[in-house]
C-alpha cells in the first residue's frame, strides 16, 4: 500500500522524520517514511544512487565469458567475466536505442547481440558489430559506443560492488567496520563459492521494514516459534534469550548482531543435524582455523553467528551457513529480495546437502522462518495505513545501554538506529 502525501514530504526535512531524545531515552521514526511514494523517490536519488551496492561474488563468474544479469538500485547491469580476464560490471542497455542487451539471468558468452537491431558487444563491453554500419558515415565512433560501466566499480574479498556516484568515497572507506565482518566470512575457507541457484521473492511492504527485520534479534522467539520447536524436537537444540548476544554499530549505517546460537555451522561447529560421519572433518576444519588465526579469532570465525548489514540493502547472514541477501525496493510498498548461499568449494556432497537443507529450512522463502518475516513486514505495512493518525514507530529498545557505554544486546534496537541515522543524514 502506498500513500502519497506529496504536499507534506517533497519539502520536508529528514530531521523531522527521525527524532532522537537521548535524555528521554526515545528514538522515533515518522511512519510517513514507510508509506510515501515521494520519500521513495528521494531514497532512490539520495541513497541508492550514492551508496556502494552489492552486485555479485567473484565465484559466480569464474571463467571468461561467464555472466550474471543483475538489477542493482533498480538499474539493469551485467556482471561479466571478459575474455581479457577482467571481471566487469556493465550497464545492461544497448547504446543504440536502449533495449536490454542481456535478457537471460546467466550464462557464458563471448559476445551479446541486442535483439532489436543486432548491435553486438564483446565480453569486454566493446561494440564489435553494427549491421549496415555504412549507414553511419565516416565519423561514426565505434570505439566510443561500447557498453558503459557505472562510475565506481570495486571489490573486497571477492564481493563486487558498484556506486553510481563518481564522487563517492572508495569502497574500503565506505565499508568501515563492516569490512572486518566480511573478513570473518572470507577467512572461513580459501575457496568459497556461491552455490548455483538463487531465491527470488517479494513482499508488499517497504524495503526498510525488511532491513530492520533482518537485524532484529527481538522477534526471533515469538515470531519463529515453529522453527525453534522443530529444532528442539528434532535436534535437541534450543535458543535461550539470555545467550551471549551483542549488537554493534559499524559506522556509515552498517551494523551487526552476534549470537552464540543453537545452529550447526558446517565450517567449524558440528551438530547432530550434520551427521556423525561428518563430525571428524568439521572438527578438523576448526583446528585448522585455530592453527591459522589463533583460538580467539577462530572462535569468532567458526562459532559466532552473525547477521551483518552493509548499508543500505546487503545482508550477510552467517549462521547455519552463509547467506547473501539483497533487499531492493521497487516502490514505497513493494520490495524484491534475492538471496544466495555461499559455501566451501569442493566440500563433501553430503555435507553440502545438509548445509543447504539447514539453510532452506530456516531462510528459504518456503522455510520455517522467512514466511513469518514476510508476513510480519506485510502486517506492519497494513497497519501503517493509520500513519495519518498514529504517526510514529518506536525504535528505543536498549537506548539506556547504548548511551551509558554498556554493550547492546542483539534484542536491542541499536542496529536499527544505526541504519536510520545514516538514512536520515543522506536524505537531508
Short mmCIF file of C-alpha atoms in Angstrom, two decimals:
data_model
loop_
_atom_site.label_atom_id
_atom_site.label_comp_id
_atom_site.label_asym_id
_atom_site.label_seq_id
_atom_site.Cartn_x
_atom_site.Cartn_y
_atom_site.Cartn_z
CA UNK A 1 0.00 0.00 0.00
CA UNK A 2 1.40 3.38 -0.99
CA UNK A 3 0.17 6.70 0.34
CA UNK A 4 1.24 9.84 -1.48
CA UNK A 5 1.41 12.92 0.71
CA UNK A 6 3.42 15.00 -1.76
CA UNK A 7 2.30 18.17 -0.05
CA UNK A 8 4.00 17.03 3.17
CA UNK A 9 7.11 15.18 2.04
CA UNK A 10 8.60 16.78 -1.03
CA UNK A 11 9.96 19.66 1.03
CA UNK A 12 10.09 18.06 4.47
CA UNK A 13 13.46 17.70 6.13
CA UNK A 14 14.52 14.21 7.15
CA UNK A 15 15.32 15.73 10.55
CA UNK A 16 11.59 15.83 11.10
CA UNK A 17 11.21 12.12 10.26
CA UNK A 18 13.75 10.66 12.71
CA UNK A 19 13.62 12.15 16.19
CA UNK A 20 16.03 11.06 18.92
CA UNK A 21 15.76 12.26 22.50
CA UNK A 22 18.67 10.85 24.49
CA UNK A 23 17.53 12.36 27.79
CA UNK A 24 14.09 10.79 27.43
CA UNK A 25 15.52 7.56 26.03
CA UNK A 26 13.34 7.67 22.92
CA UNK A 27 14.03 7.17 19.22
CA UNK A 28 11.05 7.61 16.91
CA UNK A 29 10.57 7.32 13.14
CA UNK A 30 7.75 9.05 11.28
CA UNK A 31 5.69 6.33 9.59
CA UNK A 32 5.36 8.53 6.51
CA UNK A 33 8.85 7.33 5.60
CA UNK A 34 7.47 3.81 5.13
CA UNK A 35 4.41 4.58 3.00
CA UNK A 36 5.01 7.71 0.96
CA UNK A 37 5.98 7.50 -2.71
CA UNK A 38 7.72 10.86 -2.57
CA UNK A 39 10.02 9.54 0.18
CA UNK A 40 10.75 6.50 -2.01
CA UNK A 41 11.78 8.75 -4.91
CA UNK A 42 14.08 10.72 -2.61
CA UNK A 43 15.63 7.46 -1.39
CA UNK A 44 16.41 6.30 -4.90
CA UNK A 45 18.22 9.58 -5.59
CA UNK A 46 19.88 10.11 -2.22
CA UNK A 47 20.59 6.57 -1.01
CA UNK A 48 20.66 4.08 -3.87
CA UNK A 49 22.30 6.50 -6.32
CA UNK A 50 25.01 7.50 -3.83
CA UNK A 51 25.93 4.40 -1.80
CA UNK A 52 28.04 1.38 -2.75
CA UNK A 53 25.72 -1.51 -3.71
CA UNK A 54 26.50 -5.22 -3.94
CA UNK A 55 26.50 -6.81 -7.40
CA UNK A 56 27.85 -10.34 -7.00
CA UNK A 57 30.60 -12.65 -5.83
CA UNK A 58 33.64 -13.43 -7.96
CA UNK A 59 32.90 -17.16 -7.79
CA UNK A 60 29.71 -16.65 -9.80
CA UNK A 61 31.67 -15.83 -12.95
CA UNK A 62 34.87 -17.91 -12.67
CA UNK A 63 35.53 -18.48 -16.40
CA UNK A 64 35.98 -15.98 -19.21
CA UNK A 65 32.58 -15.36 -20.76
CA UNK A 66 30.58 -16.17 -17.60
CA UNK A 67 27.95 -13.55 -16.83
CA UNK A 68 25.08 -12.75 -14.49
CA UNK A 69 22.33 -10.22 -15.17
CA UNK A 70 21.50 -8.22 -12.05
CA UNK A 71 19.16 -5.41 -11.04
CA UNK A 72 21.06 -3.15 -8.66
CA UNK A 73 19.46 0.02 -7.34
CA UNK A 74 16.74 -0.57 -9.98
CA UNK A 75 19.36 -0.33 -12.75
CA UNK A 76 19.89 -3.36 -15.01
CA UNK A 77 23.53 -4.46 -15.02
CA UNK A 78 25.68 -7.26 -16.45
CA UNK A 79 28.33 -8.81 -14.21
CA UNK A 80 30.62 -10.27 -16.90
CA UNK A 81 33.99 -12.02 -16.93
CA UNK A 82 35.68 -10.71 -20.05
CA UNK A 83 37.85 -12.83 -22.30
CA UNK A 84 40.70 -10.48 -21.41
CA UNK A 85 40.48 -11.88 -17.84
CA UNK A 86 38.82 -8.81 -16.28
CA UNK A 87 35.56 -9.04 -14.35
CA UNK A 88 33.41 -6.02 -15.23
CA UNK A 89 30.07 -4.50 -14.34
CA UNK A 90 28.34 -3.01 -17.38
CA UNK A 91 25.05 -1.20 -17.84
CA UNK A 92 22.61 -3.60 -19.48
CA UNK A 93 21.37 -1.22 -22.15
CA UNK A 94 22.18 -1.04 -25.84
CA UNK A 95 23.90 2.18 -26.82
CA UNK A 96 21.67 2.44 -29.88
CA UNK A 97 18.10 2.66 -28.63
CA UNK A 98 18.30 1.44 -25.04
CA UNK A 99 17.00 -2.13 -25.19
CA UNK A 100 18.30 -4.71 -22.74
CA UNK A 101 21.30 -6.45 -24.29
CA UNK A 102 21.28 -9.39 -21.87
CA UNK A 103 17.82 -10.91 -21.48
CA UNK A 104 18.68 -14.14 -19.65
CA UNK A 105 19.75 -14.35 -15.99
CA UNK A 106 23.08 -16.12 -16.50
CA UNK A 107 25.29 -17.98 -18.94
CA UNK A 108 28.57 -17.88 -20.82
CA UNK A 109 29.08 -15.81 -23.95
CA UNK A 110 31.92 -14.35 -25.97
CA UNK A 111 29.54 -11.59 -27.04
CA UNK A 112 25.93 -10.44 -26.83
CA UNK A 113 23.71 -9.11 -29.57
CA UNK A 114 20.81 -6.73 -28.97
CA UNK A 115 17.68 -8.42 -30.31
CA UNK A 116 16.22 -5.13 -31.58
CA UNK A 117 18.75 -4.01 -34.20
CA UNK A 118 21.53 -6.59 -33.67
CA UNK A 119 24.23 -4.30 -32.35
CA UNK A 120 26.77 -6.74 -30.91
CA UNK A 121 29.10 -6.34 -27.94
CA UNK A 122 32.18 -8.31 -26.88
CA UNK A 123 32.64 -9.64 -23.35
CA UNK A 124 34.81 -6.58 -22.68
CA UNK A 125 31.83 -4.36 -23.47
CA UNK A 126 33.33 -3.17 -26.76
CA UNK A 127 30.98 -2.66 -29.70
CA UNK A 128 32.13 -5.12 -32.37
CA UNK A 129 29.19 -5.41 -34.74
CA UNK A 130 26.75 -2.95 -36.34
CA UNK A 131 24.58 -4.22 -39.20
CA UNK A 132 24.81 -1.85 -42.16
CA UNK A 133 27.33 0.35 -40.40
CA UNK A 134 27.99 2.16 -43.69
CA UNK A 135 24.77 4.00 -42.95
CA UNK A 136 26.53 5.92 -40.17
CA UNK A 137 29.20 7.58 -42.26
CA UNK A 138 32.92 8.01 -41.73
CA UNK A 139 32.68 9.84 -38.40
CA UNK A 140 30.81 7.08 -36.54
CA UNK A 141 32.72 6.49 -33.27
CA UNK A 142 32.53 2.72 -32.86
CA UNK A 143 35.10 2.72 -30.05
CA UNK A 144 33.07 5.22 -28.06
CA UNK A 145 29.82 3.28 -28.36
CA UNK A 146 30.63 0.23 -26.23
CA UNK A 147 28.65 -0.76 -23.15
CA UNK A 148 29.29 1.68 -20.33
CA UNK A 149 30.22 0.91 -16.73
CA UNK A 150 28.98 2.63 -13.57
CA UNK A 151 31.39 5.35 -12.47
CA UNK A 152 32.69 3.36 -9.48
CA UNK A 153 33.29 -0.40 -9.54
CA UNK A 154 35.40 -2.23 -6.95
CA UNK A 155 35.62 -5.44 -4.94
CA UNK A 156 36.53 -6.52 -1.43
CA UNK A 157 37.47 -10.11 -0.59
CA UNK A 158 35.62 -11.40 -3.64
CA UNK A 159 32.46 -9.31 -3.11
CA UNK A 160 31.92 -6.92 -6.03
CA UNK A 161 30.17 -3.57 -5.61
CA UNK A 162 29.20 -0.58 -7.74
CA UNK A 163 28.45 3.03 -6.93
CA UNK A 164 26.61 5.38 -9.27
CA UNK A 165 28.12 8.47 -7.65
CA UNK A 166 31.51 9.35 -9.20
CA UNK A 167 32.39 11.44 -6.14
CA UNK A 168 31.75 8.71 -3.57
CA UNK A 169 34.46 7.59 -1.15
CA UNK A 170 36.40 4.44 -2.05
CA UNK A 171 34.85 1.09 -1.19
CA UNK A 172 37.15 0.19 1.72
CA UNK A 173 36.49 3.56 3.38
CA UNK A 174 32.76 3.12 2.81
CA UNK A 175 32.71 -0.36 4.36
CA UNK A 176 34.25 0.95 7.59
CA UNK A 177 33.79 -1.64 10.36
CA UNK A 178 31.74 -3.92 8.08
CA UNK A 179 35.00 -4.94 6.34
CA UNK A 180 36.07 -6.85 9.45
CA UNK A 181 32.92 -8.95 9.32
CA UNK A 182 33.30 -9.64 5.61
CA UNK A 183 36.79 -10.83 6.53
CA UNK A 184 35.23 -13.27 9.01
CA UNK A 185 33.24 -14.72 6.13
CA UNK A 186 36.09 -14.79 3.62
CA UNK A 187 38.53 -16.34 6.10
CA UNK A 188 36.37 -19.44 6.58
CA UNK A 189 37.94 -21.08 3.53
CA UNK A 190 40.39 -20.29 0.76
CA UNK A 191 37.87 -21.22 -1.92
CA UNK A 192 34.35 -20.04 -1.17
CA UNK A 193 31.75 -20.25 -3.91
CA UNK A 194 28.18 -19.18 -4.44
CA UNK A 195 26.07 -22.31 -4.72
CA UNK A 196 24.23 -22.44 -8.08
CA UNK A 197 20.71 -21.08 -7.92
CA UNK A 198 19.04 -18.06 -6.40
CA UNK A 199 15.96 -17.48 -4.29
CA UNK A 200 13.91 -14.57 -5.58
CA UNK A 201 10.76 -13.44 -3.81
CA UNK A 202 8.88 -10.28 -2.94
CA UNK A 203 6.66 -8.69 -0.36
CA UNK A 204 4.05 -5.96 -0.29
CA UNK A 205 5.89 -3.85 2.24
CA UNK A 206 8.51 -1.13 2.42
CA UNK A 207 12.12 -2.23 1.97
CA UNK A 208 13.25 -0.67 5.26
CA UNK A 209 10.95 -2.98 7.20
CA UNK A 210 12.82 -6.00 5.84
CA UNK A 211 16.20 -4.40 6.59
CA UNK A 212 15.05 -3.93 10.17
CA UNK A 213 13.71 -7.48 10.34
CA UNK A 214 16.99 -8.93 9.07
CA UNK A 215 18.84 -7.38 12.04
CA UNK A 216 16.16 -7.80 14.68
CA UNK A 217 17.01 -10.26 17.45
CA UNK A 218 13.93 -9.28 19.47
CA UNK A 219 11.47 -11.10 17.23
CA UNK A 220 13.22 -14.48 16.99
CA UNK A 221 11.48 -16.40 19.76
CA UNK A 222 7.93 -15.03 19.50
CA UNK A 223 7.73 -14.96 15.69
CA UNK A 224 9.68 -18.13 14.81
CA UNK A 225 8.17 -20.38 17.46
CA UNK A 226 7.52 -23.16 14.93
CA UNK A 227 11.16 -23.28 13.83
CA UNK A 228 12.58 -23.38 17.35
CA UNK A 229 10.09 -26.04 18.37
CA UNK A 230 11.29 -28.06 15.37
CA UNK A 231 14.93 -27.58 16.41
CA UNK A 232 14.20 -28.71 19.95
CA UNK A 233 12.16 -31.75 18.94
CA UNK A 234 14.34 -33.00 16.08
CA UNK A 235 17.83 -31.83 17.00
CA UNK A 236 17.70 -31.19 20.74
CA UNK A 237 18.83 -27.56 20.30
CA UNK A 238 17.27 -24.56 21.99
CA UNK A 239 17.80 -20.81 21.75
CA UNK A 240 18.00 -19.09 25.10
CA UNK A 241 17.10 -15.39 25.12
CA UNK A 242 19.88 -14.99 27.67
CA UNK A 243 22.57 -16.49 25.42
CA UNK A 244 25.54 -14.20 24.82
CA UNK A 245 24.41 -11.69 22.21
CA UNK A 246 25.60 -8.32 21.01
CA UNK A 247 24.63 -5.56 18.58
CA UNK A 248 27.35 -3.31 17.15
CA UNK A 249 27.23 -0.08 15.16
CA UNK A 250 29.96 -0.44 12.50
CA UNK A 251 29.80 3.10 11.09
CA UNK A 252 28.31 4.52 7.86
CA UNK A 253 24.97 2.86 8.63
CA UNK A 254 26.44 -0.66 8.78
CA UNK A 255 25.64 -2.83 11.79
CA UNK A 256 25.87 -6.41 13.01
CA UNK A 257 24.22 -8.64 15.58
CA UNK A 258 26.16 -11.56 17.04
CA UNK A 259 24.82 -14.55 18.93
CA UNK A 260 26.02 -17.96 20.06
CA UNK A 261 23.03 -19.83 18.68
CA UNK A 262 21.99 -23.49 18.55
CA UNK A 263 22.73 -23.95 14.87
CA UNK A 264 25.32 -26.20 13.29
CA UNK A 265 28.00 -24.40 11.29
CA UNK A 266 29.42 -26.70 8.59
CA UNK A 267 32.73 -24.85 8.51
CA UNK A 268 33.58 -25.33 12.16
CA UNK A 269 30.79 -26.28 14.58
CA UNK A 270 29.37 -29.75 14.43
CA UNK A 271 25.83 -30.65 15.49
CA UNK A 272 23.84 -33.88 15.02
CA UNK A 273 21.97 -32.44 12.02
CA UNK A 274 25.24 -32.58 10.06
CA UNK A 275 25.63 -36.34 10.56
CA UNK A 276 28.02 -38.23 12.83
CA UNK A 277 30.21 -39.23 9.87
CA UNK A 278 30.89 -35.53 9.13
CA UNK A 279 31.99 -34.74 12.67
CA UNK A 280 35.73 -35.54 12.33
CA UNK A 281 36.07 -33.40 9.21
CA UNK A 282 34.26 -30.41 10.71
CA UNK A 283 36.28 -30.57 13.91
CA UNK A 284 39.47 -30.80 11.84
CA UNK A 285 38.42 -27.66 9.95
CA UNK A 286 38.06 -25.83 13.22
CA UNK A 287 41.53 -26.89 14.31
CA UNK A 288 42.87 -25.54 11.01
CA UNK A 289 41.28 -22.19 11.85
CA UNK A 290 42.87 -22.25 15.30
CA UNK A 291 46.29 -23.00 13.82
CA UNK A 292 45.95 -20.31 11.15
CA UNK A 293 44.34 -17.50 13.13
CA UNK A 294 44.68 -18.38 16.81
CA UNK A 295 41.93 -19.53 19.20
CA UNK A 296 40.24 -16.14 19.69
CA UNK A 297 39.79 -15.37 16.00
CA UNK A 298 38.91 -18.99 15.22
CA UNK A 299 36.11 -18.70 17.77
CA UNK A 300 34.85 -15.56 16.01
CA UNK A 301 35.05 -17.16 12.56
CA UNK A 302 33.68 -20.58 13.37
CA UNK A 303 31.49 -20.43 16.46
CA UNK A 304 29.83 -17.00 16.43
CA UNK A 305 26.65 -16.45 14.41
CA UNK A 306 26.28 -13.07 12.70
CA UNK A 307 23.77 -11.01 10.77
CA UNK A 308 25.61 -8.19 9.01
CA UNK A 309 24.06 -5.16 7.31
CA UNK A 310 26.14 -3.37 4.72
CA UNK A 311 24.11 -0.19 4.31
CA UNK A 312 21.73 0.23 2.63
CA UNK A 313 20.49 -3.16 1.48
CA UNK A 314 23.04 -6.01 1.70
CA UNK A 315 22.56 -8.58 4.44
CA UNK A 316 25.10 -11.35 5.04
CA UNK A 317 23.61 -13.98 7.34
CA UNK A 318 26.47 -16.09 8.68
CA UNK A 319 24.54 -18.52 10.84
CA UNK A 320 23.90 -22.17 9.92
CA UNK A 321 25.53 -21.29 6.62
CA UNK A 322 26.43 -18.14 4.74
CA UNK A 323 23.52 -16.40 3.01
CA UNK A 324 23.94 -13.29 0.87
CA UNK A 325 20.72 -11.29 0.61
CA UNK A 326 19.91 -8.09 -1.25
CA UNK A 327 16.79 -6.06 -0.49
CA UNK A 328 15.61 -3.99 -3.44
CA UNK A 329 12.71 -1.51 -3.30
CA UNK A 330 10.51 -1.23 -6.37
CA UNK A 331 8.03 1.22 -4.81
CA UNK A 332 7.17 2.58 -1.39
CA UNK A 333 5.05 -0.50 -0.71
CA UNK A 334 6.78 -3.29 -2.61
CA UNK A 335 10.17 -4.96 -2.25
CA UNK A 336 12.13 -7.68 -4.04
CA UNK A 337 14.56 -9.95 -2.19
CA UNK A 338 17.31 -12.00 -3.80
CA UNK A 339 19.43 -14.45 -1.84
CA UNK A 340 22.27 -16.86 -2.49
CA UNK A 341 24.14 -19.42 -0.41
CA UNK A 342 27.93 -19.17 -0.09
CA UNK A 343 29.82 -22.37 0.75
CA UNK A 344 33.22 -24.04 0.62
CA UNK A 345 34.05 -25.15 -2.91
CA UNK A 346 34.56 -28.87 -3.34
CA UNK A 347 33.06 -29.84 0.02
CA UNK A 348 31.65 -33.32 0.52
CA UNK A 349 28.31 -33.66 -1.32
CA UNK A 350 26.57 -34.99 1.77
CA UNK A 351 27.76 -32.04 3.84
CA UNK A 352 26.72 -29.63 1.09
CA UNK A 353 23.24 -31.19 1.01
CA UNK A 354 22.89 -30.94 4.80
CA UNK A 355 24.12 -27.35 4.75
CA UNK A 356 21.52 -26.41 2.16
CA UNK A 357 18.76 -28.30 3.98
CA UNK A 358 19.51 -26.32 7.13
CA UNK A 359 19.58 -23.03 5.22
CA UNK A 360 16.37 -23.73 3.32
CA UNK A 361 14.55 -24.92 6.45
CA UNK A 362 15.12 -21.56 8.14
CA UNK A 363 15.80 -18.91 5.48
CA UNK A 364 14.32 -20.34 2.32
CA UNK A 365 11.26 -18.48 1.02
CA UNK A 366 9.13 -21.52 1.87
CA UNK A 367 11.02 -22.41 5.04
CA UNK A 368 10.01 -22.21 8.67
CA UNK A 369 11.15 -18.61 9.24
CA UNK A 370 11.15 -16.43 6.13
CA UNK A 371 7.37 -16.68 5.56
CA UNK A 372 6.97 -15.46 9.16
CA UNK A 373 9.22 -12.49 8.41
CA UNK A 374 7.36 -11.58 5.23
CA UNK A 375 4.00 -11.85 6.98
CA UNK A 376 5.26 -9.63 9.80
CA UNK A 377 6.50 -6.97 7.38
CA UNK A 378 3.27 -7.03 5.38
CA UNK A 379 1.24 -6.83 8.61
CA UNK A 380 3.27 -3.75 9.57
CA UNK A 381 2.63 -2.22 6.15
CA UNK A 382 -1.10 -2.85 6.52
CA UNK A 383 -1.06 -1.25 9.96
CA UNK A 384 0.79 1.75 8.57
CA UNK A 385 -2.40 2.80 6.80
CA UNK A 386 -3.03 4.51 10.14
CA UNK A 387 0.04 6.75 9.62
CA UNK A 388 -2.05 9.95 9.33
CA UNK A 389 -3.43 9.22 12.81
CA UNK A 390 -0.76 7.07 14.53
CA UNK A 391 2.31 8.90 13.31
CA UNK A 392 5.36 7.32 14.97
CA UNK A 393 7.15 3.99 15.25
CA UNK A 394 9.29 3.41 18.34
CA UNK A 395 12.88 2.14 17.96
CA UNK A 396 14.07 2.90 21.50
CA UNK A 397 14.83 -0.54 22.90
CA UNK A 398 18.25 -0.61 24.58
CA UNK A 399 18.96 3.14 24.35
CA UNK A 400 19.82 3.19 28.05
CA UNK A 401 22.61 0.70 27.32
CA UNK A 402 23.79 2.46 24.17
CA UNK A 403 24.19 5.84 25.87
CA UNK A 404 25.74 4.61 29.11
CA UNK A 405 28.52 2.64 27.46
CA UNK A 406 27.07 -0.81 28.14
CA UNK A 407 27.18 -3.46 25.39
CA UNK A 408 23.96 -3.54 23.40
CA UNK A 409 22.16 -6.85 23.04
CA UNK A 410 21.00 -8.39 19.79
CA UNK A 411 17.46 -7.99 21.13
CA UNK A 412 18.05 -4.24 21.44
CA UNK A 413 17.50 -1.86 18.53
CA UNK A 414 20.88 -0.13 18.30
CA UNK A 415 21.43 -1.72 14.90
CA UNK A 416 18.20 -0.22 13.52
CA UNK A 417 19.09 3.16 14.95
CA UNK A 418 22.46 2.99 13.17
CA UNK A 419 20.59 2.37 9.92
CA UNK A 420 18.08 5.18 10.45
CA UNK A 421 20.70 7.74 11.46
CA UNK A 422 22.62 7.12 8.24
CA UNK A 423 19.40 7.13 6.20
CA UNK A 424 18.46 10.47 7.72
CA UNK A 425 21.87 12.01 7.01
CA UNK A 426 21.67 11.04 3.33
CA UNK A 427 18.15 12.38 2.80
CA UNK A 428 18.83 15.75 4.42
#
